[in-house]
Amino acid sequence: MEVAPENWIGVGGRFNRQFRQLAERYPIALHGLSLDIGGPDPIDTDLVRSVKSLIDEIGAPLYSEHLTYCAAEGHLYDLLPIPFTEEAVQYVSGRVRQVQDILGQPIVLENASYYAQPHAEMSEAEFVRAVLAESDSGLLLDVNNIYVNSINHGYNPLEYLDALPLERVRYIHVAGHYDEAPDLKVDTHGSDVIDPVWDLLAQAYRRLGPLPTLLERDFNIPPLAELLQEVKQVRRLQAAVSEPLSERARA
């Protein structure tokens, strides 16, 4: 299971007890929303230390964040794109290393959706690869973000997938999105996963094996039975790559 650490730092009383009980039953991954790893403001070291305390308290297996920025003299409440430049690679990687030094462990960065690109000297995949290599961090692979960006920015999603450092992937996100126009998709986590995204997830499993996968749904939440059908689809795709290659070839 996955939670935003910002929602649970400093929470006490009944909710804290219930959260701790959940953490005893399931591994809880922390997926941050406000680290601002690519922003101009100094890293919020108090937040990072609080995240470390939460990691230690519940035994969280990992802490991930978005490869974006979200603050400039205050929080902007959106995840905004970093320029794809060598200067940005060095800047962001230094901030990632600062966070990792405080945590005493690597963090995991998610390939993010974006709708405008301020400046690019390299491709998105090259930028992601460079930051992960320079900072020695992991990758949270969001296949819906790959699909959304491939439509919005006109690239081949499989070529993008193959250009990533897949050996660094720790787990996967899959979600639905909103169709604003044929050439504009918005990553909302408010709809069912569509067939092209399921297909991309299947391709990711073929390359990575059945890694842990989180189905994201933030609003327009259907009845639980309907939502669990999507969970079953994730498991079916995982099972397909768990079979011996000879059996897959006959299927």
JSON list of C-alpha atoms in Angstrom, two decimals:
[
{"chain": "A", "resi": 1, "resn": "MET", "atom": "CA", "xyz": [0.00, 0.00, 0.00]},
{"chain": "A", "resi": 2, "resn": "GLU", "atom": "CA", "xyz": [1.07, 3.61, -0.49]},
{"chain": "A", "resi": 3, "resn": "VAL", "atom": "CA", "xyz": [0.47, 6.83, 1.43]},
{"chain": "A", "resi": 4, "resn": "ALA", "atom": "CA", "xyz": [1.60, 10.44, 1.17]},
{"chain": "A", "resi": 5, "resn": "PRO", "atom": "CA", "xyz": [3.84, 10.95, 4.22]},
{"chain": "A", "resi": 6, "resn": "GLU", "atom": "CA", "xyz": [2.72, 14.58, 4.52]},
{"chain": "A", "resi": 7, "resn": "ASN", "atom": "CA", "xyz": [-0.74, 13.28, 5.47]},
{"chain": "A", "resi": 8, "resn": "TRP", "atom": "CA", "xyz": [0.59, 11.18, 8.36]},
{"chain": "A", "resi": 9, "resn": "ILE", "atom": "CA", "xyz": [3.48, 13.11, 9.90]},
{"chain": "A", "resi": 10, "resn": "GLY", "atom": "CA", "xyz": [2.45, 14.25, 13.36]},
{"chain": "A", "resi": 11, "resn": "VAL", "atom": "CA", "xyz": [-0.96, 12.54, 13.28]},
{"chain": "A", "resi": 12, "resn": "GLY", "atom": "CA", "xyz": [-1.99, 11.19, 16.67]},
{"chain": "A", "resi": 13, "resn": "GLY", "atom": "CA", "xyz": [-4.97, 9.62, 18.41]},
{"chain": "A", "resi": 14, "resn": "ARG", "atom": "CA", "xyz": [-7.27, 7.06, 16.83]},
{"chain": "A", "resi": 15, "resn": "PHE", "atom": "CA", "xyz": [-6.11, 7.70, 13.27]},
{"chain": "A", "resi": 16, "resn": "ASN", "atom": "CA", "xyz": [-2.48, 7.16, 14.28]},
{"chain": "A", "resi": 17, "resn": "ARG", "atom": "CA", "xyz": [-3.33, 3.88, 16.01]},
{"chain": "A", "resi": 18, "resn": "GLN", "atom": "CA", "xyz": [-5.28, 2.64, 12.98]},
{"chain": "A", "resi": 19, "resn": "PHE", "atom": "CA", "xyz": [-2.46, 3.65, 10.63]},
{"chain": "A", "resi": 20, "resn": "ARG", "atom": "CA", "xyz": [0.11, 1.81, 12.72]},
{"chain": "A", "resi": 21, "resn": "GLN", "atom": "CA", "xyz": [-2.12, -1.29, 12.74]},
{"chain": "A", "resi": 22, "resn": "LEU", "atom": "CA", "xyz": [-2.30, -1.12, 8.94]},
{"chain": "A", "resi": 23, "resn": "ALA", "atom": "CA", "xyz": [1.49, -0.80, 8.73]},
{"chain": "A", "resi": 24, "resn": "GLU", "atom": "CA", "xyz": [1.84, -3.96, 10.80]},
{"chain": "A", "resi": 25, "resn": "ARG", "atom": "CA", "xyz": [-0.25, -5.88, 8.25]},
{"chain": "A", "resi": 26, "resn": "TYR", "atom": "CA", "xyz": [1.04, -4.46, 4.96]},
{"chain": "A", "resi": 27, "resn": "PRO", "atom": "CA", "xyz": [4.26, -2.88, 3.66]},
{"chain": "A", "resi": 28, "resn": "ILE", "atom": "CA", "xyz": [3.58, 0.87, 3.36]},
{"chain": "A", "resi": 29, "resn": "ALA", "atom": "CA", "xyz": [5.49, 2.79, 0.68]},
{"chain": "A", "resi": 30, "resn": "LEU", "atom": "CA", "xyz": [5.76, 6.55, 1.20]},
{"chain": "A", "resi": 31, "resn": "HIS", "atom": "CA", "xyz": [5.04, 8.65, -1.90]},
{"chain": "A", "resi": 32, "resn": "GLY", "atom": "CA", "xyz": [5.72, 12.31, -1.27]},
{"chain": "A", "resi": 33, "resn": "LEU", "atom": "CA", "xyz": [3.94, 15.33, -2.72]},
{"chain": "A", "resi": 34, "resn": "SER", "atom": "CA", "xyz": [5.92, 18.35, -1.56]},
{"chain": "A", "resi": 35, "resn": "LEU", "atom": "CA", "xyz": [9.67, 17.65, -1.51]},
{"chain": "A", "resi": 36, "resn": "ASP", "atom": "CA", "xyz": [10.17, 20.05, -4.46]},
{"chain": "A", "resi": 37, "resn": "ILE", "atom": "CA", "xyz": [13.26, 18.19, -5.64]},
{"chain": "A", "resi": 38, "resn": "GLY", "atom": "CA", "xyz": [13.74, 20.41, -8.72]},
{"chain": "A", "resi": 39, "resn": "GLY", "atom": "CA", "xyz": [12.72, 23.78, -7.30]},
{"chain": "A", "resi": 40, "resn": "PRO", "atom": "CA", "xyz": [14.66, 26.99, -6.57]},
{"chain": "A", "resi": 41, "resn": "ASP", "atom": "CA", "xyz": [13.95, 27.05, -2.82]},
{"chain": "A", "resi": 42, "resn": "PRO", "atom": "CA", "xyz": [16.26, 25.29, -0.35]},
{"chain": "A", "resi": 43, "resn": "ILE", "atom": "CA", "xyz": [15.36, 21.69, 0.47]},
{"chain": "A", "resi": 44, "resn": "ASP", "atom": "CA", "xyz": [12.94, 21.51, 3.41]},
{"chain": "A", "resi": 45, "resn": "THR", "atom": "CA", "xyz": [15.24, 19.53, 5.68]},
{"chain": "A", "resi": 46, "resn": "ASP", "atom": "CA", "xyz": [12.68, 19.52, 8.51]},
{"chain": "A", "resi": 47, "resn": "LEU", "atom": "CA", "xyz": [10.28, 17.69, 6.19]},
{"chain": "A", "resi": 48, "resn": "VAL", "atom": "CA", "xyz": [12.97, 15.20, 5.19]},
{"chain": "A", "resi": 49, "resn": "ARG", "atom": "CA", "xyz": [13.84, 14.48, 8.84]},
{"chain": "A", "resi": 50, "resn": "SER", "atom": "CA", "xyz": [10.14, 13.98, 9.59]},
{"chain": "A", "resi": 51, "resn": "VAL", "atom": "CA", "xyz": [9.89, 11.56, 6.67]},
{"chain": "A", "resi": 52, "resn": "LYS", "atom": "CA", "xyz": [12.91, 9.67, 8.03]},
{"chain": "A", "resi": 53, "resn": "SER", "atom": "CA", "xyz": [11.20, 9.39, 11.42]},
{"chain": "A", "resi": 54, "resn": "LEU", "atom": "CA", "xyz": [8.07, 8.02, 9.78]},
{"chain": "A", "resi": 55, "resn": "ILE", "atom": "CA", "xyz": [10.12, 5.55, 7.73]},
{"chain": "A", "resi": 56, "resn": "ASP", "atom": "CA", "xyz": [11.76, 4.30, 10.92]},
{"chain": "A", "resi": 57, "resn": "GLU", "atom": "CA", "xyz": [8.48, 4.14, 12.85]},
{"chain": "A", "resi": 58, "resn": "ILE", "atom": "CA", "xyz": [6.54, 2.03, 10.35]},
{"chain": "A", "resi": 59, "resn": "GLY", "atom": "CA", "xyz": [9.40, 0.25, 8.59]},
{"chain": "A", "resi": 60, "resn": "ALA", "atom": "CA", "xyz": [8.52, 1.77, 5.21]},
{"chain": "A", "resi": 61, "resn": "PRO", "atom": "CA", "xyz": [10.44, -0.07, 2.47]},
{"chain": "A", "resi": 62, "resn": "LEU", "atom": "CA", "xyz": [10.96, 3.06, 0.37]},
{"chain": "A", "resi": 63, "resn": "TYR", "atom": "CA", "xyz": [10.26, 6.76, -0.07]},
{"chain": "A", "resi": 64, "resn": "SER", "atom": "CA", "xyz": [9.47, 8.13, -3.51]},
{"chain": "A", "resi": 65, "resn": "GLU", "atom": "CA", "xyz": [8.89, 11.59, -4.93]},
{"chain": "A", "resi": 66, "resn": "HIS", "atom": "CA", "xyz": [8.11, 13.21, -8.27]},
{"chain": "A", "resi": 67, "resn": "LEU", "atom": "CA", "xyz": [10.89, 14.38, -10.57]},
{"chain": "A", "resi": 68, "resn": "THR", "atom": "CA", "xyz": [9.36, 17.85, -10.71]},
{"chain": "A", "resi": 69, "resn": "TYR", "atom": "CA", "xyz": [9.30, 21.10, -8.78]},
{"chain": "A", "resi": 70, "resn": "CYS", "atom": "CA", "xyz": [6.32, 22.36, -6.78]},
{"chain": "A", "resi": 71, "resn": "ALA", "atom": "CA", "xyz": [7.45, 25.48, -4.89]},
{"chain": "A", "resi": 72, "resn": "ALA", "atom": "CA", "xyz": [8.94, 28.92, -5.44]},
{"chain": "A", "resi": 73, "resn": "GLU", "atom": "CA", "xyz": [8.83, 31.12, -2.35]},
{"chain": "A", "resi": 74, "resn": "GLY", "atom": "CA", "xyz": [5.89, 28.98, -1.22]},
{"chain": "A", "resi": 75, "resn": "HIS", "atom": "CA", "xyz": [4.07, 25.89, -2.40]},
{"chain": "A", "resi": 76, "resn": "LEU", "atom": "CA", "xyz": [2.45, 26.07, -5.83]},
{"chain": "A", "resi": 77, "resn": "TYR", "atom": "CA", "xyz": [0.20, 23.00, -5.32]},
{"chain": "A", "resi": 78, "resn": "ASP", "atom": "CA", "xyz": [1.11, 21.58, -8.70]},
{"chain": "A", "resi": 79, "resn": "LEU", "atom": "CA", "xyz": [3.88, 19.37, -10.10]},
{"chain": "A", "resi": 80, "resn": "LEU", "atom": "CA", "xyz": [5.77, 21.40, -12.70]},
{"chain": "A", "resi": 81, "resn": "PRO", "atom": "CA", "xyz": [8.39, 20.31, -15.26]},
{"chain": "A", "resi": 82, "resn": "ILE", "atom": "CA", "xyz": [12.11, 20.79, -14.79]},
{"chain": "A", "resi": 83, "resn": "PRO", "atom": "CA", "xyz": [14.12, 21.95, -17.84]},
{"chain": "A", "resi": 84, "resn": "PHE", "atom": "CA", "xyz": [15.79, 19.00, -19.57]},
{"chain": "A", "resi": 85, "resn": "THR", "atom": "CA", "xyz": [19.33, 20.40, -19.42]},
{"chain": "A", "resi": 86, "resn": "GLU", "atom": "CA", "xyz": [22.72, 19.26, -18.11]},
{"chain": "A", "resi": 87, "resn": "GLU", "atom": "CA", "xyz": [22.69, 22.16, -15.64]},
{"chain": "A", "resi": 88, "resn": "ALA", "atom": "CA", "xyz": [19.36, 20.91, -14.25]},
{"chain": "A", "resi": 89, "resn": "VAL", "atom": "CA", "xyz": [20.72, 17.34, -14.05]},
{"chain": "A", "resi": 90, "resn": "GLN", "atom": "CA", "xyz": [23.57, 18.52, -11.82]},
{"chain": "A", "resi": 91, "resn": "TYR", "atom": "CA", "xyz": [21.33, 20.80, -9.74]},
{"chain": "A", "resi": 92, "resn": "VAL", "atom": "CA", "xyz": [18.61, 18.20, -9.13]},
{"chain": "A", "resi": 93, "resn": "SER", "atom": "CA", "xyz": [21.10, 15.40, -8.48]},
{"chain": "A", "resi": 94, "resn": "GLY", "atom": "CA", "xyz": [22.80, 17.48, -5.80]},
{"chain": "A", "resi": 95, "resn": "ARG", "atom": "CA", "xyz": [19.48, 18.03, -4.07]},
{"chain": "A", "resi": 96, "resn": "VAL", "atom": "CA", "xyz": [18.65, 14.33, -4.29]},
{"chain": "A", "resi": 97, "resn": "ARG", "atom": "CA", "xyz": [21.99, 13.46, -2.69]},
{"chain": "A", "resi": 98, "resn": "GLN", "atom": "CA", "xyz": [21.29, 15.97, 0.09]},
{"chain": "A", "resi": 99, "resn": "VAL", "atom": "CA", "xyz": [17.97, 14.25, 0.82]},
{"chain": "A", "resi": 100, "resn": "GLN", "atom": "CA", "xyz": [19.54, 10.79, 0.67]},
{"chain": "A", "resi": 101, "resn": "ASP", "atom": "CA", "xyz": [22.28, 11.84, 3.09]},
{"chain": "A", "resi": 102, "resn": "ILE", "atom": "CA", "xyz": [19.63, 12.85, 5.64]},
{"chain": "A", "resi": 103, "resn": "LEU", "atom": "CA", "xyz": [17.56, 9.72, 5.11]},
{"chain": "A", "resi": 104, "resn": "GLY", "atom": "CA", "xyz": [20.53, 7.38, 5.03]},
{"chain": "A", "resi": 105, "resn": "GLN", "atom": "CA", "xyz": [19.05, 5.57, 2.03]},
{"chain": "A", "resi": 106, "resn": "PRO", "atom": "CA", "xyz": [18.30, 6.14, -1.67]},
{"chain": "A", "resi": 107, "resn": "ILE", "atom": "CA", "xyz": [15.05, 7.77, -2.69]},
{"chain": "A", "resi": 108, "resn": "VAL", "atom": "CA", "xyz": [12.92, 6.75, -5.66]},
{"chain": "A", "resi": 109, "resn": "LEU", "atom": "CA", "xyz": [11.89, 9.30, -8.31]},
{"chain": "A", "resi": 110, "resn": "GLU", "atom": "CA", "xyz": [8.77, 9.07, -10.48]},
{"chain": "A", "resi": 111, "resn": "ASN", "atom": "CA", "xyz": [8.68, 9.98, -14.16]},
{"chain": "A", "resi": 112, "resn": "ALA", "atom": "CA", "xyz": [6.05, 12.71, -14.12]},
{"chain": "A", "resi": 113, "resn": "SER", "atom": "CA", "xyz": [3.38, 13.94, -16.50]},
{"chain": "A", "resi": 114, "resn": "TYR", "atom": "CA", "xyz": [3.83, 17.47, -17.85]},
{"chain": "A", "resi": 115, "resn": "TYR", "atom": "CA", "xyz": [2.00, 19.72, -20.28]},
{"chain": "A", "resi": 116, "resn": "ALA", "atom": "CA", "xyz": [4.63, 22.26, -21.34]},
{"chain": "A", "resi": 117, "resn": "GLN", "atom": "CA", "xyz": [8.41, 22.06, -21.54]},
{"chain": "A", "resi": 118, "resn": "PRO", "atom": "CA", "xyz": [10.31, 25.23, -20.57]},
{"chain": "A", "resi": 119, "resn": "HIS", "atom": "CA", "xyz": [13.62, 24.22, -22.17]},
{"chain": "A", "resi": 120, "resn": "ALA", "atom": "CA", "xyz": [15.13, 21.01, -23.49]},
{"chain": "A", "resi": 121, "resn": "GLU", "atom": "CA", "xyz": [18.69, 20.18, -24.48]},
{"chain": "A", "resi": 122, "resn": "MET", "atom": "CA", "xyz": [17.99, 16.45, -24.19]},
{"chain": "A", "resi": 123, "resn": "SER", "atom": "CA", "xyz": [14.98, 14.15, -24.35]},
{"chain": "A", "resi": 124, "resn": "GLU", "atom": "CA", "xyz": [12.81, 13.41, -21.32]},
{"chain": "A", "resi": 125, "resn": "ALA", "atom": "CA", "xyz": [14.17, 9.85, -21.10]},
{"chain": "A", "resi": 126, "resn": "GLU", "atom": "CA", "xyz": [17.76, 11.10, -21.32]},
{"chain": "A", "resi": 127, "resn": "PHE", "atom": "CA", "xyz": [17.07, 13.59, -18.54]},
{"chain": "A", "resi": 128, "resn": "VAL", "atom": "CA", "xyz": [15.51, 10.96, -16.26]},
{"chain": "A", "resi": 129, "resn": "ARG", "atom": "CA", "xyz": [18.38, 8.56, -16.94]},
{"chain": "A", "resi": 130, "resn": "ALA", "atom": "CA", "xyz": [21.01, 11.22, -16.23]},
{"chain": "A", "resi": 131, "resn": "VAL", "atom": "CA", "xyz": [19.46, 12.32, -12.92]},
{"chain": "A", "resi": 132, "resn": "LEU", "atom": "CA", "xyz": [19.12, 8.75, -11.67]},
{"chain": "A", "resi": 133, "resn": "ALA", "atom": "CA", "xyz": [22.69, 7.90, -12.64]},
{"chain": "A", "resi": 134, "resn": "GLU", "atom": "CA", "xyz": [24.19, 11.08, -11.16]},
{"chain": "A", "resi": 135, "resn": "SER", "atom": "CA", "xyz": [22.26, 10.77, -7.87]},
{"chain": "A", "resi": 136, "resn": "ASP", "atom": "CA", "xyz": [22.23, 6.95, -7.68]},
{"chain": "A", "resi": 137, "resn": "SER", "atom": "CA", "xyz": [18.48, 6.95, -6.96]},
{"chain": "A", "resi": 138, "resn": "GLY", "atom": "CA", "xyz": [15.72, 4.53, -7.95]},
{"chain": "A", "resi": 139, "resn": "LEU", "atom": "CA", "xyz": [12.84, 4.86, -10.40]},
{"chain": "A", "resi": 140, "resn": "LEU", "atom": "CA", "xyz": [9.11, 4.68, -9.76]},
{"chain": "A", "resi": 141, "resn": "LEU", "atom": "CA", "xyz": [7.79, 3.80, -13.22]},
{"chain": "A", "resi": 142, "resn": "ASP", "atom": "CA", "xyz": [4.41, 5.41, -13.94]},
{"chain": "A", "resi": 143, "resn": "VAL", "atom": "CA", "xyz": [3.10, 3.82, -17.15]},
{"chain": "A", "resi": 144, "resn": "ASN", "atom": "CA", "xyz": [0.10, 6.14, -17.40]},
{"chain": "A", "resi": 145, "resn": "ASN", "atom": "CA", "xyz": [2.44, 9.14, -17.32]},
{"chain": "A", "resi": 146, "resn": "ILE", "atom": "CA", "xyz": [4.42, 7.59, -20.16]},
{"chain": "A", "resi": 147, "resn": "TYR", "atom": "CA", "xyz": [1.22, 7.20, -22.21]},
{"chain": "A", "resi": 148, "resn": "VAL", "atom": "CA", "xyz": [-0.09, 10.70, -21.40]},
{"chain": "A", "resi": 149, "resn": "ASN", "atom": "CA", "xyz": [3.25, 12.32, -22.26]},
{"chain": "A", "resi": 150, "resn": "SER", "atom": "CA", "xyz": [3.60, 10.28, -25.44]},
{"chain": "A", "resi": 151, "resn": "ILE", "atom": "CA", "xyz": [0.31, 11.72, -26.72]},
{"chain": "A", "resi": 152, "resn": "ASN", "atom": "CA", "xyz": [0.88, 15.26, -25.48]},
{"chain": "A", "resi": 153, "resn": "HIS", "atom": "CA", "xyz": [4.48, 15.50, -26.72]},
{"chain": "A", "resi": 154, "resn": "GLY", "atom": "CA", "xyz": [4.38, 13.17, -29.70]},
{"chain": "A", "resi": 155, "resn": "TYR", "atom": "CA", "xyz": [6.77, 10.34, -28.92]},
{"chain": "A", "resi": 156, "resn": "ASN", "atom": "CA", "xyz": [6.64, 6.54, -29.06]},
{"chain": "A", "resi": 157, "resn": "PRO", "atom": "CA", "xyz": [5.86, 5.17, -25.57]},
{"chain": "A", "resi": 158, "resn": "LEU", "atom": "CA", "xyz": [7.71, 1.87, -26.08]},
{"chain": "A", "resi": 159, "resn": "GLU", "atom": "CA", "xyz": [10.83, 3.64, -27.31]},
{"chain": "A", "resi": 160, "resn": "TYR", "atom": "CA", "xyz": [10.64, 5.86, -24.24]},
{"chain": "A", "resi": 161, "resn": "LEU", "atom": "CA", "xyz": [10.20, 2.84, -21.97]},
{"chain": "A", "resi": 162, "resn": "ASP", "atom": "CA", "xyz": [13.23, 1.12, -23.48]},
{"chain": "A", "resi": 163, "resn": "ALA", "atom": "CA", "xyz": [15.33, 4.29, -23.09]},
{"chain": "A", "resi": 164, "resn": "LEU", "atom": "CA", "xyz": [14.83, 4.36, -19.31]},
{"chain": "A", "resi": 165, "resn": "PRO", "atom": "CA", "xyz": [17.26, 2.70, -16.87]},
{"chain": "A", "resi": 166, "resn": "LEU", "atom": "CA", "xyz": [14.85, -0.16, -16.13]},
{"chain": "A", "resi": 167, "resn": "GLU", "atom": "CA", "xyz": [17.32, -1.81, -13.78]},
{"chain": "A", "resi": 168, "resn": "ARG", "atom": "CA", "xyz": [16.55, 1.02, -11.34]},
{"chain": "A", "resi": 169, "resn": "VAL", "atom": "CA", "xyz": [12.77, 0.48, -11.24]},
{"chain": "A", "resi": 170, "resn": "ARG", "atom": "CA", "xyz": [11.54, -0.33, -7.73]},
{"chain": "A", "resi": 171, "resn": "TYR", "atom": "CA", "xyz": [7.78, -0.45, -8.39]},
{"chain": "A", "resi": 172, "resn": "ILE", "atom": "CA", "xyz": [5.11, 0.70, -10.85]},
{"chain": "A", "resi": 173, "resn": "HIS", "atom": "CA", "xyz": [2.11, 3.05, -10.95]},
{"chain": "A", "resi": 174, "resn": "VAL", "atom": "CA", "xyz": [-0.88, 2.58, -13.25]},
{"chain": "A", "resi": 175, "resn": "ALA", "atom": "CA", "xyz": [-3.89, 4.91, -13.45]},
{"chain": "A", "resi": 176, "resn": "GLY", "atom": "CA", "xyz": [-6.58, 6.48, -15.59]},
{"chain": "A", "resi": 177, "resn": "HIS", "atom": "CA", "xyz": [-6.58, 9.95, -17.12]},
{"chain": "A", "resi": 178, "resn": "TYR", "atom": "CA", "xyz": [-8.89, 12.55, -18.67]},
{"chain": "A", "resi": 179, "resn": "ASP", "atom": "CA", "xyz": [-9.24, 13.06, -22.43]},
{"chain": "A", "resi": 180, "resn": "GLU", "atom": "CA", "xyz": [-9.26, 16.82, -22.90]},
{"chain": "A", "resi": 181, "resn": "ALA", "atom": "CA", "xyz": [-8.75, 16.42, -26.67]},
{"chain": "A", "resi": 182, "resn": "PRO", "atom": "CA", "xyz": [-7.36, 13.81, -29.07]},
{"chain": "A", "resi": 183, "resn": "ASP", "atom": "CA", "xyz": [-3.90, 15.31, -28.61]},
{"chain": "A", "resi": 184, "resn": "LEU", "atom": "CA", "xyz": [-4.22, 16.36, -24.94]},
{"chain": "A", "resi": 185, "resn": "LYS", "atom": "CA", "xyz": [-4.50, 13.89, -22.06]},
{"chain": "A", "resi": 186, "resn": "VAL", "atom": "CA", "xyz": [-4.53, 15.00, -18.42]},
{"chain": "A", "resi": 187, "resn": "ASP", "atom": "CA", "xyz": [-3.20, 12.74, -15.67]},
{"chain": "A", "resi": 188, "resn": "THR", "atom": "CA", "xyz": [-6.07, 12.84, -13.17]},
{"chain": "A", "resi": 189, "resn": "HIS", "atom": "CA", "xyz": [-6.26, 9.39, -11.52]},
{"chain": "A", "resi": 190, "resn": "GLY", "atom": "CA", "xyz": [-10.01, 9.87, -11.83]},
{"chain": "A", "resi": 191, "resn": "SER", "atom": "CA", "xyz": [-10.97, 7.37, -14.55]},
{"chain": "A", "resi": 192, "resn": "ASP", "atom": "CA", "xyz": [-10.64, 3.70, -15.43]},
{"chain": "A", "resi": 193, "resn": "VAL", "atom": "CA", "xyz": [-7.35, 2.55, -16.91]},
{"chain": "A", "resi": 194, "resn": "ILE", "atom": "CA", "xyz": [-7.69, 2.36, -20.71]},
{"chain": "A", "resi": 195, "resn": "ASP", "atom": "CA", "xyz": [-6.52, -0.44, -22.99]},
{"chain": "A", "resi": 196, "resn": "PRO", "atom": "CA", "xyz": [-3.39, 1.29, -24.37]},
{"chain": "A", "resi": 197, "resn": "VAL", "atom": "CA", "xyz": [-2.16, 1.84, -20.80]},
{"chain": "A", "resi": 198, "resn": "TRP", "atom": "CA", "xyz": [-2.88, -1.79, -19.90]},
{"chain": "A", "resi": 199, "resn": "ASP", "atom": "CA", "xyz": [-0.90, -2.78, -22.98]},
{"chain": "A", "resi": 200, "resn": "LEU", "atom": "CA", "xyz": [1.99, -0.58, -21.90]},
{"chain": "A", "resi": 201, "resn": "LEU", "atom": "CA", "xyz": [1.89, -2.12, -18.43]},
{"chain": "A", "resi": 202, "resn": "ALA", "atom": "CA", "xyz": [2.06, -5.58, -20.00]},
{"chain": "A", "resi": 203, "resn": "GLN", "atom": "CA", "xyz": [5.11, -4.47, -21.98]},
{"chain": "A", "resi": 204, "resn": "ALA", "atom": "CA", "xyz": [6.73, -3.16, -18.80]},
{"chain": "A", "resi": 205, "resn": "TYR", "atom": "CA", "xyz": [6.18, -6.53, -17.10]},
{"chain": "A", "resi": 206, "resn": "ARG", "atom": "CA", "xyz": [7.75, -8.30, -20.09]},
{"chain": "A", "resi": 207, "resn": "ARG", "atom": "CA", "xyz": [10.88, -6.25, -19.51]},
{"chain": "A", "resi": 208, "resn": "LEU", "atom": "CA", "xyz": [10.88, -6.13, -15.71]},
{"chain": "A", "resi": 209, "resn": "GLY", "atom": "CA", "xyz": [8.91, -9.11, -14.47]},
{"chain": "A", "resi": 210, "resn": "PRO", "atom": "CA", "xyz": [5.86, -8.77, -12.18]},
{"chain": "A", "resi": 211, "resn": "LEU", "atom": "CA", "xyz": [7.08, -5.89, -10.02]},
{"chain": "A", "resi": 212, "resn": "PRO", "atom": "CA", "xyz": [4.83, -4.51, -7.25]},
{"chain": "A", "resi": 213, "resn": "THR", "atom": "CA", "xyz": [2.23, -2.23, -8.85]},
{"chain": "A", "resi": 214, "resn": "LEU", "atom": "CA", "xyz": [-0.05, 0.40, -7.37]},
{"chain": "A", "resi": 215, "resn": "LEU", "atom": "CA", "xyz": [-3.41, 1.24, -8.95]},
{"chain": "A", "resi": 216, "resn": "GLU", "atom": "CA", "xyz": [-4.00, 4.96, -8.36]},
{"chain": "A", "resi": 217, "resn": "ARG", "atom": "CA", "xyz": [-7.54, 6.29, -8.04]},
{"chain": "A", "resi": 218, "resn": "ASP", "atom": "CA", "xyz": [-8.00, 9.68, -6.39]},
{"chain": "A", "resi": 219, "resn": "PHE", "atom": "CA", "xyz": [-11.61, 10.61, -7.20]},
{"chain": "A", "resi": 220, "resn": "ASN", "atom": "CA", "xyz": [-14.68, 9.41, -9.13]},
{"chain": "A", "resi": 221, "resn": "ILE", "atom": "CA", "xyz": [-14.09, 6.26, -7.13]},
{"chain": "A", "resi": 222, "resn": "PRO", "atom": "CA", "xyz": [-16.43, 3.46, -8.30]},
{"chain": "A", "resi": 223, "resn": "PRO", "atom": "CA", "xyz": [-17.93, 0.75, -6.08]},
{"chain": "A", "resi": 224, "resn": "LEU", "atom": "CA", "xyz": [-15.23, -1.44, -4.57]},
{"chain": "A", "resi": 225, "resn": "ALA", "atom": "CA", "xyz": [-16.21, -4.45, -6.66]},
{"chain": "A", "resi": 226, "resn": "GLU", "atom": "CA", "xyz": [-15.58, -2.46, -9.85]},
{"chain": "A", "resi": 227, "resn": "LEU", "atom": "CA", "xyz": [-12.28, -1.10, -8.60]},
{"chain": "A", "resi": 228, "resn": "LEU", "atom": "CA", "xyz": [-11.12, -4.59, -7.69]},
{"chain": "A", "resi": 229, "resn": "GLN", "atom": "CA", "xyz": [-11.67, -5.67, -11.29]},
{"chain": "A", "resi": 230, "resn": "GLU", "atom": "CA", "xyz": [-8.80, -3.38, -12.22]},
{"chain": "A", "resi": 231, "resn": "VAL", "atom": "CA", "xyz": [-6.69, -4.88, -9.45]},
{"chain": "A", "resi": 232, "resn": "LYS", "atom": "CA", "xyz": [-7.47, -8.31, -10.91]},
{"chain": "A", "resi": 233, "resn": "GLN", "atom": "CA", "xyz": [-6.33, -7.08, -14.32]},
{"chain": "A", "resi": 234, "resn": "VAL", "atom": "CA", "xyz": [-2.99, -6.04, -12.79]},
{"chain": "A", "resi": 235, "resn": "ARG", "atom": "CA", "xyz": [-2.65, -9.50, -11.29]},
{"chain": "A", "resi": 236, "resn": "ARG", "atom": "CA", "xyz": [-3.57, -11.19, -14.57]},
{"chain": "A", "resi": 237, "resn": "LEU", "atom": "CA", "xyz": [-0.86, -9.28, -16.39]},
{"chain": "A", "resi": 238, "resn": "GLN", "atom": "CA", "xyz": [1.62, -10.10, -13.65]},
{"chain": "A", "resi": 239, "resn": "ALA", "atom": "CA", "xyz": [0.68, -13.79, -13.78]},
{"chain": "A", "resi": 240, "resn": "ALA", "atom": "CA", "xyz": [1.22, -13.83, -17.55]},
{"chain": "A", "resi": 241, "resn": "VAL", "atom": "CA", "xyz": [4.92, -13.01, -17.11]},
{"chain": "A", "resi": 242, "resn": "SER", "atom": "CA", "xyz": [5.27, -15.34, -14.13]},
{"chain": "A", "resi": 243, "resn": "GLU", "atom": "CA", "xyz": [4.58, -18.37, -16.34]},
{"chain": "A", "resi": 244, "resn": "PRO", "atom": "CA", "xyz": [7.52, -20.20, -17.94]},
{"chain": "A", "resi": 245, "resn": "LEU", "atom": "CA", "xyz": [8.51, -18.76, -21.32]},
{"chain": "A", "resi": 246, "resn": "SER", "atom": "CA", "xyz": [7.50, -21.98, -23.06]},
{"chain": "A", "resi": 247, "resn": "GLU", "atom": "CA", "xyz": [3.95, -21.65, -21.74]},
{"chain": "A", "resi": 248, "resn": "ARG", "atom": "CA", "xyz": [3.77, -18.00, -22.73]},
{"chain": "A", "resi": 249, "resn": "ALA", "atom": "CA", "xyz": [4.89, -18.88, -26.23]},
{"chain": "A", "resi": 250, "resn": "ARG", "atom": "CA", "xyz": [2.01, -21.36, -26.59]},
{"chain": "A", "resi": 251, "resn": "ALA", "atom": "CA", "xyz": [-0.59, -18.87, -25.28]}
]
